[in-house]
PDB file of C-alpha atoms in Angstrom:
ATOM      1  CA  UNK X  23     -19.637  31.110   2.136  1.00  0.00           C
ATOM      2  CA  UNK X  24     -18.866  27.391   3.088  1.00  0.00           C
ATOM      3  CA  UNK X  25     -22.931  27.044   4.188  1.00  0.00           C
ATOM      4  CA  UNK X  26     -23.241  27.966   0.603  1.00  0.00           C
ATOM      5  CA  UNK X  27     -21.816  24.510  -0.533  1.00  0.00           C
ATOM      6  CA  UNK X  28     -23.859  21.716  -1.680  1.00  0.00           C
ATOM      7  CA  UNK X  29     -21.290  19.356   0.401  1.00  0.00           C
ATOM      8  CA  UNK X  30     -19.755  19.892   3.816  1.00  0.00           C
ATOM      9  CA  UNK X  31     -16.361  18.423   2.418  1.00  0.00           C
ATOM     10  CA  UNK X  32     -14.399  21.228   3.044  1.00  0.00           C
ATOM     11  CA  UNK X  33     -11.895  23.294   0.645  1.00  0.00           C
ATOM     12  CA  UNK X  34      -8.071  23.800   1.223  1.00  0.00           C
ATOM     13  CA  UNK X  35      -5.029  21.621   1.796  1.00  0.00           C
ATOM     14  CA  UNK X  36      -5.293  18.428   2.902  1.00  0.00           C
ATOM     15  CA  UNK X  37      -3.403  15.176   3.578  1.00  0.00           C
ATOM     16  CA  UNK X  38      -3.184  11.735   2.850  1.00  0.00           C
ATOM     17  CA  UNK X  39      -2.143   9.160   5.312  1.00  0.00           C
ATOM     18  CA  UNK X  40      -1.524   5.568   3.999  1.00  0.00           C
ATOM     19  CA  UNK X  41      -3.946   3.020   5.940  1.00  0.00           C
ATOM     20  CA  UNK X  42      -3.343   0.226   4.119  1.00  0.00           C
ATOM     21  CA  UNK X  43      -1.242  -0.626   0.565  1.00  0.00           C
ATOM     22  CA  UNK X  44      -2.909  -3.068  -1.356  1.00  0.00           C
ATOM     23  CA  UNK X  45       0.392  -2.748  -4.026  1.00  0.00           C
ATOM     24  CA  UNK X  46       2.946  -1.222  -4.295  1.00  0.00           C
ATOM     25  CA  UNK X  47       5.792  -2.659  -6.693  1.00  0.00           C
ATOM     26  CA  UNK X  48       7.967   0.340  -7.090  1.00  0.00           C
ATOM     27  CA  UNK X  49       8.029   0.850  -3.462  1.00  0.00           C
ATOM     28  CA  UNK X  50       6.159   4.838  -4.895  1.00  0.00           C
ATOM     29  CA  UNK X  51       4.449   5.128  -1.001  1.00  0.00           C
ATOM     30  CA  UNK X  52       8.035   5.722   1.327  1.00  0.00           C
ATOM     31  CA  UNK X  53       9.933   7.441  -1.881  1.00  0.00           C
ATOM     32  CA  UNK X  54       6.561  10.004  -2.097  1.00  0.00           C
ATOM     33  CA  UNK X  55       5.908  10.108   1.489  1.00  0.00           C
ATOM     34  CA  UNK X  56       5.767  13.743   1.758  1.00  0.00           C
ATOM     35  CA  UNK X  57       4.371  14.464  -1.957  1.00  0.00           C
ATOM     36  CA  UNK X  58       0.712  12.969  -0.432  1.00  0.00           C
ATOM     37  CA  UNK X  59      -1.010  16.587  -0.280  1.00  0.00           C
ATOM     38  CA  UNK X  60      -2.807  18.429  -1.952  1.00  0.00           C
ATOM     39  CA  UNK X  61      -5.493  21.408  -2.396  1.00  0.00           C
ATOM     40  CA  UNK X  62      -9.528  20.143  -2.922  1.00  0.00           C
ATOM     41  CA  UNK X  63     -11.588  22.518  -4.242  1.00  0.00           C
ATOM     42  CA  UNK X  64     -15.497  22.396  -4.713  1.00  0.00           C
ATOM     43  CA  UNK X  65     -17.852  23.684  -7.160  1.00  0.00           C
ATOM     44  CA  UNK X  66     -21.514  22.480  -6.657  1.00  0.00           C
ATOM     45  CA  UNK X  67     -20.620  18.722  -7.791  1.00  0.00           C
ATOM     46  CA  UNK X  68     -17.233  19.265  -9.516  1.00  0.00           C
ATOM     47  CA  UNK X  69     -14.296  18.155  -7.399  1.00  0.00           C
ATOM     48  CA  UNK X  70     -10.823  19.174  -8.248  1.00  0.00           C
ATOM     49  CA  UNK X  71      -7.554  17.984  -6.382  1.00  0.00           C
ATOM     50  CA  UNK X  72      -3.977  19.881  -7.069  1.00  0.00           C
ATOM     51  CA  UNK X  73      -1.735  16.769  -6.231  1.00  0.00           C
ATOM     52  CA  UNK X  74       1.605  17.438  -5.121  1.00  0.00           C
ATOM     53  CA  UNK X  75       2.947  14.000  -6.488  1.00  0.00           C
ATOM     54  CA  UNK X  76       4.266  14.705 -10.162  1.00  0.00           C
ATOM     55  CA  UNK X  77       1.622  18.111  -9.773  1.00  0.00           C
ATOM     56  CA  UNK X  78      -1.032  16.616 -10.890  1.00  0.00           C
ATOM     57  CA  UNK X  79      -4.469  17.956 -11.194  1.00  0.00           C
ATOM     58  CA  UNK X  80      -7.450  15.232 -10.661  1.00  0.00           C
ATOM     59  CA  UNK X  81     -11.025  16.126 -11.780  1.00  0.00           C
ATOM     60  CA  UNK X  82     -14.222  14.673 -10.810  1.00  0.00           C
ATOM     61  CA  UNK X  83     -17.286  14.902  -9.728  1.00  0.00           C
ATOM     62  CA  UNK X  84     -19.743  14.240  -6.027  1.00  0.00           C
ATOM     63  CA  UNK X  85     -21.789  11.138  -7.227  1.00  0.00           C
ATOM     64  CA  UNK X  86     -25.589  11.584  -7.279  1.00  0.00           C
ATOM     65  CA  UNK X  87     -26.454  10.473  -3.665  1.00  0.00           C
ATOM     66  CA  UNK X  88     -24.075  11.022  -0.648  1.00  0.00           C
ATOM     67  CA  UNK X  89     -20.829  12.346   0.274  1.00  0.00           C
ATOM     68  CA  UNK X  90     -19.007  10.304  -2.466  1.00  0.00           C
ATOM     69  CA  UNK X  91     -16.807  11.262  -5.104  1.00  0.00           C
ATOM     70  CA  UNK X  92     -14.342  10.257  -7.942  1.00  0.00           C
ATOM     71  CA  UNK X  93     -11.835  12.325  -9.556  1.00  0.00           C
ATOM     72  CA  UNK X  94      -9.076  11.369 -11.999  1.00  0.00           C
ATOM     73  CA  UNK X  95      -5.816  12.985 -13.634  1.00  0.00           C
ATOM     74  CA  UNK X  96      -3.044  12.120 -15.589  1.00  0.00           C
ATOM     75  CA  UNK X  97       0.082  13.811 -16.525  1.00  0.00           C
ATOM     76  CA  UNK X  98       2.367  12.745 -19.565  1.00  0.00           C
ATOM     77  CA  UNK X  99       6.109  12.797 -19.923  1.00  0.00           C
ATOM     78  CA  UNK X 100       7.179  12.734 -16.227  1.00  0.00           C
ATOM     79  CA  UNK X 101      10.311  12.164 -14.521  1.00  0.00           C
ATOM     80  CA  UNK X 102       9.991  10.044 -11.576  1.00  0.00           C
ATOM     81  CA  UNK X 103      12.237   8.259  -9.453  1.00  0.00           C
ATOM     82  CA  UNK X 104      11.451   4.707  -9.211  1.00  0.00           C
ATOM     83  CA  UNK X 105      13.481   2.243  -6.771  1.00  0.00           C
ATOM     84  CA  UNK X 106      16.380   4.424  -7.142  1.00  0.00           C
ATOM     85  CA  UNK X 107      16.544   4.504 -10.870  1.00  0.00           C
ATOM     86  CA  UNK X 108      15.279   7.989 -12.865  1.00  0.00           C
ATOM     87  CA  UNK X 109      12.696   7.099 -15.251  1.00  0.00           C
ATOM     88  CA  UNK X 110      11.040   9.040 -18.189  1.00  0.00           C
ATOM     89  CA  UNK X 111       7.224   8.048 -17.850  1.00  0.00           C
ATOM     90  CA  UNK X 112       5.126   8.044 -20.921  1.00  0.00           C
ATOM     91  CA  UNK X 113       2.090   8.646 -18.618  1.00  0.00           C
ATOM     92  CA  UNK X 114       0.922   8.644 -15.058  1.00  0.00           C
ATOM     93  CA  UNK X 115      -2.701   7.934 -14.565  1.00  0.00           C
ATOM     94  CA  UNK X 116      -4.637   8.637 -11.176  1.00  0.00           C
ATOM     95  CA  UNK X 117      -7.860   7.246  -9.814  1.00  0.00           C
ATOM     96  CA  UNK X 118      -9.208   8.831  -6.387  1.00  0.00           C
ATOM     97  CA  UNK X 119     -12.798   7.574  -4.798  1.00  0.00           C
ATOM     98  CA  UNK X 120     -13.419   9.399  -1.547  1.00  0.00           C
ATOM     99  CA  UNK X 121     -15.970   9.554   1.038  1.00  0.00           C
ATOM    100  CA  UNK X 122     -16.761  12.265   3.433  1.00  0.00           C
ATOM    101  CA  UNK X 123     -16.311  11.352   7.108  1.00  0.00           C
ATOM    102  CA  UNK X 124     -16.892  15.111   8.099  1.00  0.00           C
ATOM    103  CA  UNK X 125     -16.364  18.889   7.286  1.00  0.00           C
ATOM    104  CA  UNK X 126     -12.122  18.080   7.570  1.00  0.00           C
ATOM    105  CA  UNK X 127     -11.564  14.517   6.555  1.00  0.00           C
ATOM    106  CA  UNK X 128     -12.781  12.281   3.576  1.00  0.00           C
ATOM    107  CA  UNK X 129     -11.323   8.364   3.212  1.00  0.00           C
ATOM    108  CA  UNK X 130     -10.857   6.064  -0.304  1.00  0.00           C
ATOM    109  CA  UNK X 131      -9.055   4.288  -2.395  1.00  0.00           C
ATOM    110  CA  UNK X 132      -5.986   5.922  -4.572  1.00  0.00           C
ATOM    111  CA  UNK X 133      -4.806   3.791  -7.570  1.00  0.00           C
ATOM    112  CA  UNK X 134      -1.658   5.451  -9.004  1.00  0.00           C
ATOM    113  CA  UNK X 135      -0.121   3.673 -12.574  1.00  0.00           C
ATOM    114  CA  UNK X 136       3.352   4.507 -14.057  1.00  0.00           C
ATOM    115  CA  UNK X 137       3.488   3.866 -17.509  1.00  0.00           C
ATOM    116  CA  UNK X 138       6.867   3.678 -19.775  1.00  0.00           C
ATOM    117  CA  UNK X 139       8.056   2.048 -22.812  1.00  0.00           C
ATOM    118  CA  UNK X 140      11.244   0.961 -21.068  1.00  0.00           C
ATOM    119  CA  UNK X 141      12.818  -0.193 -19.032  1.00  0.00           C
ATOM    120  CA  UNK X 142      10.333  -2.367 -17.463  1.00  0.00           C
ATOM    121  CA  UNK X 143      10.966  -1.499 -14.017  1.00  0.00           C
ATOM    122  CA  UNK X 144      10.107   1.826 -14.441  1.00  0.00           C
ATOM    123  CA  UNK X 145       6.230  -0.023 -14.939  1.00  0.00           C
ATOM    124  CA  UNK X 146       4.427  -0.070 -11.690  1.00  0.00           C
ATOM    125  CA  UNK X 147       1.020   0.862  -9.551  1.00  0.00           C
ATOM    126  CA  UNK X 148       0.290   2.119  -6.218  1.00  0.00           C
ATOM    127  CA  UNK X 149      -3.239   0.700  -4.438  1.00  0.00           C
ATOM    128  CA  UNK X 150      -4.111   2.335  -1.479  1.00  0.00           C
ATOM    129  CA  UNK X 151      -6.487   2.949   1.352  1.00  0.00           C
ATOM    130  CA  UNK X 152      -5.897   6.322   2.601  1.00  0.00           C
ATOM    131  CA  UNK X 153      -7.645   9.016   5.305  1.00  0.00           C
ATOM    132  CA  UNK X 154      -6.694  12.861   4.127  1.00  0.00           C
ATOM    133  CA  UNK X 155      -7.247  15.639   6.729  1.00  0.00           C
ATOM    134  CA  UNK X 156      -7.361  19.068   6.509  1.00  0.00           C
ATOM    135  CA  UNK X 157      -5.504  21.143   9.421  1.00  0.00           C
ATOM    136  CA  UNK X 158      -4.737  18.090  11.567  1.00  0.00           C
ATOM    137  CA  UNK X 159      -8.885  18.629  12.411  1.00  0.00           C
ATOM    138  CA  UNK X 160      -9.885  14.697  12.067  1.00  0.00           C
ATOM    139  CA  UNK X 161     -13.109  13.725  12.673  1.00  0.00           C
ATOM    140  CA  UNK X 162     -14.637  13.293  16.358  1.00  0.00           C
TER     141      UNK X 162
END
C-alpha cells in the first residue's frame, strides 16, 4: 500500500529531536522533552500530525513541487505548565514546515506560541530546528 503514496514520507509515529532552538522563553523544549512525538498520516497531499504536546492535531498539506510540507494546529483553553507556574492558555498555535530526507525521517522548523491574557509569563514561543524519525530508522 505505501508504493501507493504520492510521497515516500512514511506514516506512523515519529520523533522530534531538537537540533537547534532559535527561542525559547518559557524554557517549553526540557519541560516537553518527551511530549515531541507524534503520529503523521498521509492522504495524497494532505498531511496530518497527532501531536502529543497539549494533543494537538496539525493539518497541512505537501507543497506543489518536492518533498515539502506545512501543517498547522491550534488548540484553545489549555493548561500548560510554564517555568514552574500552571497557566490557563487562551490558545496555542503551531506552525510545522518539513522536508523529507527519506522514507523514515523528514527535518524543519517548529514555531510553537502560548497565548494568555495573564499573567504575562505564561506568554511565550518555541523556535526550533528539529529532525523526527520514525522507528529509530534515520536516514543512510
Amino acid at each position: 500500500m505505501a508504493s501507493c503514496l504520492p510521497y515516500a514520507q512514511e506514516q506512523g509515529d515519529y520523533v522530534f529531536t531538537p537540533v537547534e532552538v532559535f527561542r525559547d522563553e518559557c524554557g517549553l523544549v526540557e519541560s516537553n522533552r518527551d511530549k515531541f512525538t507524534g503520529t503523521l498520516q498521509v492522504t495524497g497531499r494532505v498531511v496530518t500530525l497527532d501531536l502529543d504536546l497539549l494533543d494537538s492535531r496539525l493539518t497541512g498539506y505537501f507543497l506543489e513541487t518536492g518533498d515539502d510540507f506545512a501543517i498547522d494546529g491550534s488548540v484553545v483553553n489549555a493548561v500548560a505548565e510554564v517555568n514552574g507556574e500552571e497557566c490557563l492558555l487562551d490558545q496555542v498555535n503551531f506552525h510545522l514546515e518539513g522536508t523529507t530526507q527519506c522514507e523514515t525521517q523528514f527535518d524543519g522548523v517548529l514555531r510553537v506560541r502560548y497565548e494568555a491574557q495573564r499573567p504575562d509569563t505564561c506568554v511565550c514561543e518555541l523556535w526550533m530546528r528539529y529532525e523526527a524519525v520514525k522507528d529509530s530508522k534515520r536516514c543512510d
